[in-house]
mmCIF file of C-alpha atoms in Angstrom:
data_model
loop_
_atom_site.group_PDB
_atom_site.id
_atom_site.type_symbol
_atom_site.label_atom_id
_atom_site.label_comp_id
_atom_site.label_asym_id
_atom_site.label_seq_id
_atom_site.Cartn_x
_atom_site.Cartn_y
_atom_site.Cartn_z
ATOM 1 C CA MET A 1 0.000 0.000 0.000
ATOM 2 C CA ILE A 2 2.732 2.496 0.995
ATOM 3 C CA PHE A 3 4.593 1.848 -2.258
ATOM 4 C CA SER A 4 1.425 2.543 -4.261
ATOM 5 C CA VAL A 5 1.060 5.901 -2.523
ATOM 6 C CA ILE A 6 4.719 6.757 -3.202
ATOM 7 C CA TRP A 7 4.359 5.840 -6.885
ATOM 8 C CA PHE A 8 1.180 7.934 -7.148
ATOM 9 C CA VAL A 9 2.866 11.016 -5.605
ATOM 10 C CA PHE A 10 5.925 10.608 -7.835
ATOM 11 C CA THR A 11 3.925 10.296 -11.077
ATOM 12 C CA VAL A 12 1.478 13.117 -10.313
ATOM 13 C CA PHE A 13 3.548 15.716 -8.408
ATOM 14 C CA GLY A 14 7.106 14.889 -9.387
ATOM 15 C CA SER A 15 10.273 14.028 -7.491
ATOM 16 C CA GLY A 16 10.334 17.325 -5.531
ATOM 17 C CA ALA A 17 7.012 16.663 -3.931
ATOM 18 C CA LEU A 18 8.033 13.094 -3.213
ATOM 19 C CA VAL A 19 11.185 14.208 -1.365
ATOM 20 C CA ALA A 20 9.253 16.853 0.569
ATOM 21 C CA GLY A 21 6.660 14.301 1.582
ATOM 22 C CA LEU A 22 9.228 11.815 2.782
ATOM 23 C CA LEU A 23 10.984 14.522 4.837
ATOM 24 C CA PHE A 24 7.644 15.499 6.347
ATOM 25 C CA LEU A 25 6.918 11.951 7.297
ATOM 26 C CA TRP A 26 10.384 11.510 8.786
ATOM 27 C CA THR A 27 10.402 14.767 10.811
ATOM 28 C CA GLY A 28 6.888 14.109 11.898
ATOM 29 C CA GLY A 29 8.010 10.777 13.132
ATOM 30 C CA GLN A 30 10.922 12.354 14.972
ATOM 31 C CA LEU A 31 8.698 14.980 16.560
ATOM 32 C CA GLY A 32 6.295 12.269 17.432
ATOM 33 C CA GLU A 33 9.062 10.351 19.085
ATOM 34 C CA VAL A 34 10.127 13.490 21.018
ATOM 35 C CA SER A 35 6.546 14.266 21.954
ATOM 36 C CA GLY A 36 6.049 10.703 22.999
ATOM 37 C CA LYS A 37 9.005 10.876 25.346
ATOM 38 C CA LEU A 38 7.987 14.226 26.964
ATOM 39 C CA THR A 39 5.212 14.905 29.425
ATOM 40 C CA PRO A 40 2.708 17.588 28.352
ATOM 41 C CA GLN A 41 4.337 20.061 30.733
ATOM 42 C CA GLN A 42 7.803 19.301 29.362
ATOM 43 C CA ALA A 43 6.555 19.538 25.799
ATOM 44 C CA GLU A 44 5.089 22.966 26.541
ATOM 45 C CA LEU A 45 8.383 24.133 28.041
ATOM 46 C CA HIS A 46 10.268 22.731 25.064
ATOM 47 C CA LEU A 47 8.026 24.626 22.648
ATOM 48 C CA ALA A 48 8.443 27.814 24.694
ATOM 49 C CA GLU A 49 12.235 27.428 24.550
ATOM 50 C CA LEU A 50 12.109 26.963 20.786
ATOM 51 C CA GLU A 51 9.953 30.082 20.431
ATOM 52 C CA LYS A 52 12.389 32.043 22.588
ATOM 53 C CA GLN A 53 15.326 30.939 20.424
ATOM 54 C CA ARG A 54 13.420 31.968 17.309
ATOM 55 C CA GLN A 55 12.722 35.430 18.741
ATOM 56 C CA GLN A 56 16.372 35.855 19.742
ATOM 57 C CA GLU A 57 17.516 34.922 16.257
ATOM 58 C CA GLU A 58 15.087 37.416 14.709
ATOM 59 C CA GLU A 59 16.215 40.152 17.113
ATOM 60 C CA ALA A 60 19.891 39.439 16.307
ATOM 61 C CA GLN A 61 19.140 39.592 12.597
ATOM 62 C CA GLU A 62 17.253 42.886 12.984
ATOM 63 C CA ARG A 63 20.086 44.285 15.124
ATOM 64 C CA GLN A 64 22.639 43.338 12.463
ATOM 65 C CA GLN A 65 20.526 44.959 9.745
ATOM 66 C CA ARG A 66 20.225 48.154 11.842
ATOM 67 C CA GLU A 67 24.003 48.255 12.317
ATOM 68 C CA VAL A 68 24.547 47.885 8.569
ATOM 69 C CA ARG A 69 22.086 50.718 7.892
ATOM 70 C CA LEU A 70 23.735 52.903 10.548
ATOM 71 C CA ASP A 71 27.199 52.250 9.077
ATOM 72 C CA ARG A 72 25.928 53.156 5.628
ATOM 73 C CA LEU A 73 24.308 56.346 6.934
ATOM 74 C CA GLN A 74 27.481 57.250 8.825
ATOM 75 C CA GLN A 75 29.597 56.794 5.689
ATOM 76 C CA GLN A 76 27.182 58.933 3.686
ATOM 77 C CA ASN A 77 27.251 61.587 6.409
ATOM 78 C CA GLU A 78 31.074 61.611 6.495
ATOM 79 C CA ALA A 79 31.226 61.909 2.704
ATOM 80 C CA LEU A 80 28.738 64.779 2.859
ATOM 81 C CA GLN A 81 30.754 66.529 5.580
ATOM 82 C CA ASP A 82 33.946 66.129 3.522
ATOM 83 C CA GLU A 83 32.202 67.628 0.498
ATOM 84 C CA ILE A 84 30.893 70.539 2.576
ATOM 85 C CA THR A 85 34.367 71.149 4.025
ATOM 86 C CA ARG A 86 35.925 71.044 0.549
ATOM 87 C CA LYS A 87 33.363 73.496 -0.833
ATOM 88 C CA GLN A 88 33.865 75.826 2.133
ATOM 89 C CA GLU A 89 37.647 75.722 1.636
ATOM 90 C CA GLU A 90 37.276 76.466 -2.077
ATOM 91 C CA ARG A 91 34.991 79.416 -1.301
ATOM 92 C CA ARG A 92 37.440 80.663 1.328
ATOM 93 C CA GLN A 93 40.339 80.400 -1.119
ATOM 94 C CA GLN A 94 38.278 82.168 -3.763
ATOM 95 C CA ARG A 95 37.535 85.049 -1.362
ATOM 96 C CA VAL A 96 41.229 85.300 -0.486
ATOM 97 C CA LEU A 97 42.199 85.182 -4.148
ATOM 98 C CA THR A 98 39.658 87.832 -5.082
ATOM 99 C CA LYS A 99 41.024 90.101 -2.369
ATOM 100 C CA ARG A 100 44.629 89.457 -3.371
ATOM 101 C CA PHE A 101 43.902 90.011 -7.037
ATOM 102 C CA GLY A 102 42.402 93.367 -6.233
ATOM 103 C CA GLU A 103 45.491 94.324 -4.230
ATOM 104 C CA ALA A 104 48.136 92.670 -6.387
ATOM 105 C CA ILE A 105 47.402 93.903 -9.884
ATOM 106 C CA SER A 106 45.337 96.529 -11.604
ATOM 107 C CA GLU A 107 42.893 95.939 -14.446
ATOM 108 C CA ALA A 108 45.622 96.534 -17.035
ATOM 109 C CA PRO A 109 49.213 95.264 -16.730
ATOM 110 C CA THR A 110 50.827 98.686 -16.647
ATOM 111 C CA PRO A 111 53.916 99.677 -14.659
ATOM 112 C CA THR A 112 53.437 101.244 -11.251
ATOM 113 C CA PRO A 113 55.625 103.707 -9.364
ATOM 114 C CA GLU A 114 56.724 100.750 -7.223
ATOM 115 C CA SER A 115 58.804 99.442 -10.126
ATOM 116 C CA GLN A 116 61.142 102.401 -9.701
ATOM 117 C CA ASN A 117 61.517 101.668 -6.014
ATOM 118 C CA PHE A 118 62.197 97.936 -6.246
ATOM 119 C CA TYR A 119 65.734 98.343 -4.938
ATOM 120 C CA GLU A 120 64.459 100.055 -1.791
ATOM 121 C CA LYS A 121 61.759 97.432 -1.405
ATOM 122 C CA LEU A 122 64.334 94.672 -1.864
ATOM 123 C CA ARG A 123 66.574 96.161 0.817
ATOM 124 C CA SER A 124 63.628 96.435 3.160
ATOM 125 C CA GLY A 125 62.318 92.990 2.277
ATOM 126 C CA ILE A 126 65.550 91.124 2.993
ATOM 127 C CA SER A 127 66.366 93.133 6.108
ATOM 128 C CA LYS A 128 65.712 90.138 8.385
ATOM 129 C CA THR A 129 67.996 87.968 6.267
ATOM 130 C CA ARG A 130 70.653 90.672 6.365
ATOM 131 C CA GLU A 131 70.354 91.003 10.127
ATOM 132 C CA GLN A 132 70.465 87.228 10.606
ATOM 133 C CA MET A 133 73.606 86.919 8.510
ATOM 134 C CA ILE A 134 75.543 90.008 9.565
ATOM 135 C CA ASP A 135 74.566 89.826 13.231
ATOM 136 C CA GLY A 136 75.374 86.121 13.296
ATOM 137 C CA LEU A 137 78.818 86.689 11.835
ATOM 138 C CA SER A 138 79.450 89.659 14.123
ATOM 139 C CA ASN A 139 78.496 87.671 17.215
ATOM 140 C CA ALA A 140 80.694 84.782 16.100
ATOM 141 C CA LEU A 141 83.699 87.090 15.817
ATOM 142 C CA LEU A 142 82.900 89.378 18.741
ATOM 143 C CA GLY A 143 85.908 89.899 21.018
ATOM 144 C CA LYS A 144 88.156 87.715 18.879
ATOM 145 C CA LYS A 145 91.521 88.937 17.679
ATOM 146 C CA GLU A 146 93.122 85.854 16.208
ATOM 147 C CA ILE A 147 91.672 83.218 13.913
ATOM 148 C CA ASP A 148 91.765 79.880 15.719
ATOM 149 C CA GLU A 149 89.686 76.707 15.837
ATOM 150 C CA GLU A 150 87.161 78.328 18.149
ATOM 151 C CA VAL A 151 86.637 81.188 15.700
ATOM 152 C CA LEU A 152 86.203 78.787 12.788
ATOM 153 C CA ASP A 153 83.672 76.725 14.759
ATOM 154 C CA SER A 154 81.711 79.869 15.628
ATOM 155 C CA LEU A 155 81.887 80.970 12.001
ATOM 156 C CA GLU A 156 80.496 77.623 10.840
ATOM 157 C CA GLU A 157 77.570 77.884 13.264
ATOM 158 C CA ALA A 158 76.820 81.425 12.091
ATOM 159 C CA LEU A 159 76.809 80.464 8.405
ATOM 160 C CA LEU A 160 74.582 77.453 9.019
ATOM 161 C CA GLY A 161 72.295 79.629 11.123
ATOM 162 C CA ALA A 162 71.911 81.970 8.159
ATOM 163 C CA ASP A 163 70.509 79.033 6.110
ATOM 164 C CA ILE A 164 73.377 79.159 3.650
ATOM 165 C CA GLY A 165 73.520 75.365 3.750
ATOM 166 C CA PRO A 166 76.184 72.808 4.689
ATOM 167 C CA GLU A 167 77.795 72.538 1.235
ATOM 168 C CA THR A 168 78.241 76.273 0.775
ATOM 169 C CA THR A 169 79.311 76.713 4.399
ATOM 170 C CA LYS A 170 81.982 74.072 3.881
ATOM 171 C CA GLN A 171 83.181 75.823 0.724
ATOM 172 C CA ILE A 172 83.456 79.215 2.453
ATOM 173 C CA LEU A 173 85.338 77.669 5.381
ATOM 174 C CA GLU A 174 87.763 75.998 2.969
ATOM 175 C CA VAL A 175 88.527 79.388 1.400
ATOM 176 C CA VAL A 176 89.098 80.916 4.838
ATOM 177 C CA THR A 177 91.221 78.004 6.085
ATOM 178 C CA SER A 178 93.328 78.036 2.938
ATOM 179 C CA GLN A 179 94.149 81.722 3.378
ATOM 180 C CA VAL A 180 94.878 81.232 7.082
ATOM 181 C CA ASP A 181 97.247 78.353 6.316
ATOM 182 C CA ARG A 182 99.070 80.508 3.775
ATOM 183 C CA GLN A 183 99.169 83.286 6.381
ATOM 184 C CA GLU A 184 97.308 85.560 3.983
ATOM 185 C CA LEU A 185 94.587 85.959 6.568
ATOM 186 C CA ARG A 186 95.528 86.696 10.155
ATOM 187 C CA ASP A 187 93.021 88.952 11.889
ATOM 188 C CA VAL A 188 89.281 88.892 12.418
ATOM 189 C CA ASP A 189 88.597 92.203 10.657
ATOM 190 C CA ALA A 190 90.087 90.857 7.441
ATOM 191 C CA LEU A 191 88.077 87.651 7.931
ATOM 192 C CA ARG A 192 84.824 89.590 7.691
ATOM 193 C CA GLU A 193 85.850 90.984 4.324
ATOM 194 C CA VAL A 194 86.891 87.572 3.005
ATOM 195 C CA ILE A 195 83.499 86.093 3.913
ATOM 196 C CA LYS A 196 81.670 89.004 2.315
ATOM 197 C CA GLU A 197 83.748 88.750 -0.863
ATOM 198 C CA GLU A 198 83.119 85.007 -1.135
ATOM 199 C CA ILE A 199 79.357 85.411 -0.712
ATOM 200 C CA VAL A 200 79.293 88.243 -3.257
ATOM 201 C CA ARG A 201 81.320 86.088 -5.663
ATOM 202 C CA ILE A 202 78.767 83.288 -5.347
ATOM 203 C CA LEU A 203 75.801 85.593 -5.829
ATOM 204 C CA GLN A 204 77.327 87.189 -8.914
ATOM 205 C CA LYS A 205 76.383 84.086 -10.893
ATOM 206 C CA GLU A 206 73.719 85.513 -13.141
ATOM 207 C CA VAL A 207 72.295 84.229 -16.420
ATOM 208 C CA PRO A 208 70.072 86.616 -18.395
ATOM 209 C CA ILE A 209 66.497 85.544 -19.090
ATOM 210 C CA PRO A 210 66.293 84.243 -22.681
ATOM 211 C CA ASN A 211 64.932 86.623 -25.276
ATOM 212 C CA VAL A 212 61.399 85.693 -26.321
ATOM 213 C CA ALA A 213 62.170 86.766 -29.875
ATOM 214 C CA ASP A 214 64.672 83.908 -30.189
ATOM 215 C CA ARG A 215 61.832 81.362 -29.989
ATOM 216 C CA LYS A 216 58.223 81.557 -31.035
ATOM 217 C CA PRO A 217 56.496 80.429 -29.039
ATOM 218 C CA ALA A 218 58.695 80.424 -25.955
ATOM 219 C CA VAL A 219 57.353 77.609 -23.782
ATOM 220 C CA LEU A 220 57.633 78.047 -20.009
ATOM 221 C CA MET A 221 56.714 75.363 -17.473
ATOM 222 C CA ILE A 222 56.281 76.328 -13.828
ATOM 223 C CA VAL A 223 56.790 73.604 -11.197
ATOM 224 C CA GLY A 224 57.011 73.352 -7.415
ATOM 225 C CA VAL A 225 55.383 71.994 -4.286
ATOM 226 C CA ASN A 226 52.036 73.141 -2.940
ATOM 227 C CA GLY A 227 51.783 76.580 -1.416
ATOM 228 C CA VAL A 228 54.891 78.244 -2.873
ATOM 229 C CA GLY A 229 52.928 80.554 -5.181
ATOM 230 C CA LYS A 230 53.234 78.921 -8.612
ATOM 231 C CA THR A 231 49.970 80.215 -10.036
ATOM 232 C CA THR A 232 50.526 83.721 -8.701
ATOM 233 C CA THR A 233 54.035 83.665 -10.158
ATOM 234 C CA ILE A 234 52.601 82.702 -13.553
ATOM 235 C CA GLY A 235 50.154 85.587 -13.381
ATOM 236 C CA LYS A 236 52.879 88.096 -12.569
ATOM 237 C CA ILE A 237 55.277 86.823 -15.243
ATOM 238 C CA ALA A 238 52.478 86.788 -17.819
ATOM 239 C CA ALA A 239 51.468 90.334 -16.942
ATOM 240 C CA GLN A 240 55.068 91.498 -17.378
ATOM 241 C CA TYR A 241 55.281 89.836 -20.808
ATOM 242 C CA ARG A 242 51.989 91.480 -21.770
ATOM 243 C CA ARG A 243 53.283 94.819 -20.592
ATOM 244 C CA ASP A 244 56.190 94.357 -23.001
ATOM 245 C CA GLY A 245 53.755 93.778 -25.867
ATOM 246 C CA HIS A 246 53.891 89.974 -26.188
ATOM 247 C CA ARG A 247 50.946 87.667 -26.882
ATOM 248 C CA VAL A 248 50.693 85.225 -23.987
ATOM 249 C CA LEU A 249 48.759 81.972 -23.648
ATOM 250 C CA MET A 250 48.340 80.148 -20.336
ATOM 251 C CA GLY A 251 47.818 76.400 -19.870
ATOM 252 C CA ALA A 252 45.952 75.439 -16.685
ATOM 253 C CA GLY A 253 47.776 72.180 -16.011
ATOM 254 C CA ASP A 254 46.800 71.972 -12.336
ATOM 255 C CA THR A 255 43.667 69.919 -12.925
ATOM 256 C CA PHE A 256 43.631 68.405 -9.436
ATOM 257 C CA ARG A 257 42.070 71.485 -7.821
ATOM 258 C CA ALA A 258 39.113 73.392 -9.221
ATOM 259 C CA ALA A 259 40.271 76.451 -7.276
ATOM 260 C CA ALA A 260 43.619 76.399 -9.107
ATOM 261 C CA ILE A 261 41.873 76.498 -12.487
ATOM 262 C CA GLU A 262 39.678 79.372 -11.329
ATOM 263 C CA GLN A 263 42.688 81.214 -9.927
ATOM 264 C CA LEU A 264 44.666 80.988 -13.165
ATOM 265 C CA THR A 265 41.587 81.945 -15.186
ATOM 266 C CA GLU A 266 41.259 85.081 -13.067
ATOM 267 C CA TRP A 267 44.936 85.902 -13.588
ATOM 268 C CA SER A 268 44.528 85.451 -17.346
ATOM 269 C CA ARG A 269 41.647 87.916 -17.327
ATOM 270 C CA ARG A 270 43.541 90.476 -15.289
ATOM 271 C CA ALA A 271 46.713 90.153 -17.342
ATOM 272 C CA GLU A 272 44.728 90.135 -20.599
ATOM 273 C CA CYS A 273 46.034 86.723 -21.655
ATOM 274 C CA ASP A 274 44.279 83.799 -23.301
ATOM 275 C CA ILE A 275 44.026 80.501 -21.470
ATOM 276 C CA ILE A 276 43.433 76.804 -22.130
ATOM 277 C CA ALA A 277 41.534 75.402 -19.146
ATOM 278 C CA LYS A 278 39.674 72.125 -18.742
ATOM 279 C CA SER A 279 37.508 70.651 -16.019
ATOM 280 C CA GLN A 280 38.878 69.225 -12.808
ATOM 281 C CA GLY A 281 40.344 65.734 -13.143
ATOM 282 C CA VAL A 282 41.346 65.975 -16.808
ATOM 283 C CA ASP A 283 44.779 64.578 -17.720
ATOM 284 C CA PRO A 284 47.130 67.577 -17.307
ATOM 285 C CA SER A 285 49.313 66.384 -20.181
ATOM 286 C CA SER A 286 46.372 66.824 -22.554
ATOM 287 C CA VAL A 287 46.037 70.433 -21.399
ATOM 288 C CA MET A 288 49.747 70.980 -22.059
ATOM 289 C CA TYR A 289 49.434 69.494 -25.537
ATOM 290 C CA GLU A 290 46.432 71.614 -26.476
ATOM 291 C CA ALA A 291 48.000 74.811 -25.120
ATOM 292 C CA VAL A 292 51.300 74.368 -26.962
ATOM 293 C CA GLU A 293 49.544 73.248 -30.154
ATOM 294 C CA LYS A 294 47.335 76.354 -30.074
ATOM 295 C CA ALA A 295 50.337 78.590 -29.365
ATOM 296 C CA VAL A 296 52.138 77.227 -32.432
ATOM 297 C CA ARG A 297 49.084 77.347 -34.677
ATOM 298 C CA GLU A 298 48.056 80.881 -33.726
ATOM 299 C CA GLU A 299 51.582 82.283 -33.366
ATOM 300 C CA TYR A 300 51.646 83.277 -29.720
ATOM 301 C CA ASP A 301 54.888 84.699 -28.378
ATOM 302 C CA VAL A 302 54.801 82.950 -25.009
ATOM 303 C CA VAL A 303 52.928 79.981 -23.554
ATOM 304 C CA ILE A 304 53.150 79.458 -19.786
ATOM 305 C CA CYS A 305 52.120 76.058 -18.404
ATOM 306 C CA ASP A 306 50.939 75.691 -14.825
ATOM 307 C CA THR A 307 51.390 72.348 -13.061
ATOM 308 C CA ALA A 308 49.859 70.767 -9.992
ATOM 309 C CA GLY A 309 51.671 71.244 -6.732
ATOM 310 C CA ARG A 310 53.491 68.047 -5.928
ATOM 311 C CA LEU A 311 55.679 66.887 -3.083
ATOM 312 C CA HIS A 312 59.243 66.365 -4.203
ATOM 313 C CA THR A 313 59.149 62.969 -2.447
ATOM 314 C CA LYS A 314 56.200 61.614 -4.478
ATOM 315 C CA LYS A 315 57.806 59.650 -7.293
ATOM 316 C CA ASN A 316 54.572 59.012 -9.215
ATOM 317 C CA LEU A 317 53.824 62.723 -9.435
ATOM 318 C CA MET A 318 57.378 63.450 -10.499
ATOM 319 C CA GLU A 319 56.987 60.866 -13.270
ATOM 320 C CA GLU A 320 53.840 62.666 -14.375
ATOM 321 C CA LEU A 321 55.968 65.788 -14.715
ATOM 322 C CA ARG A 322 58.305 63.934 -17.053
ATOM 323 C CA LYS A 323 55.292 62.853 -19.099
ATOM 324 C CA MET A 324 54.227 66.485 -19.543
ATOM 325 C CA VAL A 325 57.665 67.347 -20.892
ATOM 326 C CA ARG A 326 57.481 64.460 -23.370
ATOM 327 C CA VAL A 327 54.041 65.569 -24.572
ATOM 328 C CA ILE A 328 55.199 69.160 -25.103
ATOM 329 C CA ARG A 329 58.197 67.965 -27.110
ATOM 330 C CA LYS A 330 55.928 66.151 -29.550
ATOM 331 C CA ILE A 331 54.948 69.601 -30.842
ATOM 332 C CA VAL A 332 58.047 71.693 -30.119
ATOM 333 C CA PRO A 333 61.050 69.331 -29.900
ATOM 334 C CA ASP A 334 63.320 71.715 -27.968
ATOM 335 C CA ALA A 335 60.604 72.792 -25.516
ATOM 336 C CA PRO A 336 60.020 73.589 -22.753
ATOM 337 C CA HIS A 337 62.543 76.383 -23.144
ATOM 338 C CA GLU A 338 62.260 77.327 -19.486
ATOM 339 C CA VAL A 339 61.380 75.032 -16.579
ATOM 340 C CA LEU A 340 61.163 77.315 -13.577
ATOM 341 C CA LEU A 341 61.073 75.879 -10.064
ATOM 342 C CA VAL A 342 59.227 78.117 -7.616
ATOM 343 C CA LEU A 343 60.705 77.980 -4.110
ATOM 344 C CA ASP A 344 59.461 79.577 -0.913
ATOM 345 C CA ALA A 345 62.330 81.361 0.855
ATOM 346 C CA THR A 346 60.642 80.870 4.228
ATOM 347 C CA THR A 347 61.214 77.094 4.008
ATOM 348 C CA GLY A 348 64.988 77.516 4.330
ATOM 349 C CA GLN A 349 66.997 74.370 3.704
ATOM 350 C CA ASN A 350 63.941 72.454 2.510
ATOM 351 C CA ALA A 351 64.100 74.619 -0.609
ATOM 352 C CA ILE A 352 67.493 73.097 -1.436
ATOM 353 C CA PHE A 353 66.112 69.565 -1.011
ATOM 354 C CA GLN A 354 63.257 70.418 -3.383
ATOM 355 C CA ALA A 355 65.679 71.799 -5.961
ATOM 356 C CA ARG A 356 67.640 68.531 -5.949
ATOM 357 C CA GLU A 357 64.575 66.369 -6.583
ATOM 358 C CA PHE A 358 62.941 68.573 -9.194
ATOM 359 C CA ARG A 359 66.194 68.961 -11.091
ATOM 360 C CA GLU A 360 66.233 65.195 -11.662
ATOM 361 C CA ALA A 361 62.630 65.166 -12.870
ATOM 362 C CA ALA A 362 62.389 68.159 -15.163
ATOM 363 C CA ASP A 363 65.773 69.551 -16.314
ATOM 364 C CA LEU A 364 65.348 72.831 -14.459
ATOM 365 C CA THR A 365 66.555 75.954 -16.224
ATOM 366 C CA GLY A 366 65.826 78.504 -13.536
ATOM 367 C CA ILE A 367 64.559 79.212 -10.042
ATOM 368 C CA VAL A 368 61.966 81.660 -8.794
ATOM 369 C CA LEU A 369 62.511 82.495 -5.121
ATOM 370 C CA THR A 370 59.379 83.963 -3.557
ATOM 371 C CA LYS A 371 58.517 85.428 -0.150
ATOM 372 C CA LEU A 372 61.977 86.854 0.518
ATOM 373 C CA ASP A 373 60.301 89.691 2.362
ATOM 374 C CA GLY A 374 59.701 89.110 6.030
ATOM 375 C CA THR A 375 61.904 86.022 6.453
ATOM 376 C CA ALA A 376 65.310 85.559 8.051
ATOM 377 C CA LYS A 377 65.942 82.472 5.890
ATOM 378 C CA GLY A 378 66.709 84.301 2.664
ATOM 379 C CA GLY A 379 70.323 83.165 2.937
ATOM 380 C CA VAL A 380 69.141 79.986 1.250
ATOM 381 C CA ILE A 381 69.534 81.805 -2.069
ATOM 382 C CA ILE A 382 73.319 81.723 -1.543
ATOM 383 C CA GLY A 383 73.308 77.945 -1.158
ATOM 384 C CA ILE A 384 70.993 77.477 -4.141
ATOM 385 C CA VAL A 385 73.069 79.665 -6.460
ATOM 386 C CA ASN A 386 76.292 77.994 -5.316
ATOM 387 C CA GLU A 387 75.237 74.355 -5.178
ATOM 388 C CA PHE A 388 73.253 74.053 -8.390
ATOM 389 C CA ASP A 389 74.134 74.997 -11.913
ATOM 390 C CA ILE A 390 70.718 76.624 -12.112
ATOM 391 C CA PRO A 391 70.362 80.410 -12.274
ATOM 392 C CA VAL A 392 67.912 82.392 -10.178
ATOM 393 C CA ARG A 393 65.529 83.945 -12.713
ATOM 394 C CA TYR A 394 63.144 85.901 -10.491
ATOM 395 C CA ILE A 395 62.903 86.975 -6.864
ATOM 396 C CA GLY A 396 59.767 88.063 -5.064
ATOM 397 C CA VAL A 397 59.522 90.486 -2.167
ATOM 398 C CA GLY A 398 55.801 91.158 -1.932
ATOM 399 C CA GLU A 399 52.268 90.601 -3.216
ATOM 400 C CA GLY A 400 52.248 93.285 -5.915
ATOM 401 C CA ILE A 401 52.811 92.500 -9.562
ATOM 402 C CA GLU A 402 55.980 94.622 -9.579
ATOM 403 C CA ASP A 403 57.284 92.774 -6.522
ATOM 404 C CA LEU A 404 58.393 89.840 -8.677
ATOM 405 C CA ARG A 405 61.398 90.919 -10.715
ATOM 406 C CA PRO A 406 64.221 89.338 -12.708
ATOM 407 C CA TYR A 407 67.159 88.514 -10.452
ATOM 408 C CA ASP A 408 69.856 91.181 -10.563
ATOM 409 C CA ALA A 409 73.013 89.897 -8.842
ATOM 410 C CA LYS A 410 74.513 93.317 -8.160
ATOM 411 C CA GLN A 411 71.246 94.716 -6.895
ATOM 412 C CA PHE A 412 70.790 91.779 -4.552
ATOM 413 C CA THR A 413 74.328 91.813 -3.135
ATOM 414 C CA ASP A 414 74.165 95.587 -2.654
ATOM 415 C CA SER A 415 70.950 95.067 -0.698
ATOM 416 C CA LEU A 416 72.477 92.288 1.376
ATOM 417 C CA PHE A 417 75.764 94.109 2.080
ATOM 418 C CA PRO A 418 74.978 97.850 1.914
#
């Protein structure tokens, strides 16, 4: 009889129903066995325990689902807060930039009376550097009559304290020691003059800025770490070229920050230059290519390429810099004609470390030293000029457009040693 029933279920409902039925019969039998072994009171307690376990499992599952939802909401909230913070920072930077633009340059890139007083402003701007250097040397030699090991040790400390750098300090000490050994230098008063002459000799290394007429277009690439003033430097250099009657095109290669693109766009408007700018996140090399290609096609005199601020220790970003150079050379094989590294004088010896790394990545042709005004670390320019075969092209001593000027060795040394 049982086999007839099984065959009927199999033929009518299929194998799935057959398996389900057999399981039902088996579990029913098991439950029956359990129920048969338990008293009614025990069976009721057993059922209550099973119900309790079921409720606990449901509560645990609900709790887990709530935690997942809370985590998701927290992540969304954090992302929203980050976006709000980023937008607030961009608005703050834009307000600062708008204020600085209004103070830094006029609507037209015309000379101001300040250009005639740059020497006075330079002297005033590097006064802290001058005091640090001269006072340090004077204190090192105070009360000394003869040049001995103690004097040389004090001299070394003073030169290092002036942020001249270990390599240049060593070189100056070798000059002094050599003259002492030859008995050409015997007293402290003469020592002061020897140090001054050696520093002046180092600073006299000056290479004129290339003539734009020699190349058309002249391609300039501006590089440096974050916060040194690359974009502002581009705006000031562009405005000076425009003042001299040249057609200038800017390339907004800092595509990592929307604020950087907006900042350079504002500078292009103020300096009456054209600009190639793309949206945030675009490959900067493509911006470089389009800018240089347009400059060649439309016969611009100068094209100035901005780049994203990058740490000199980030190798992948430095490789990206090399890629930009390769892309530019596909259009103009000998470009970029100038690769200017912008350095912040207030960073002292870190500026020298940056120069070393960037020189390996981009074949630097010149240095722009900004923020010389108000810092006692301007002595770093001596170490930079001495240690690297890279000329200082521009120096900056203020926010105004005329406060960034081509480096004049005599003017600078006269300001440092009046």
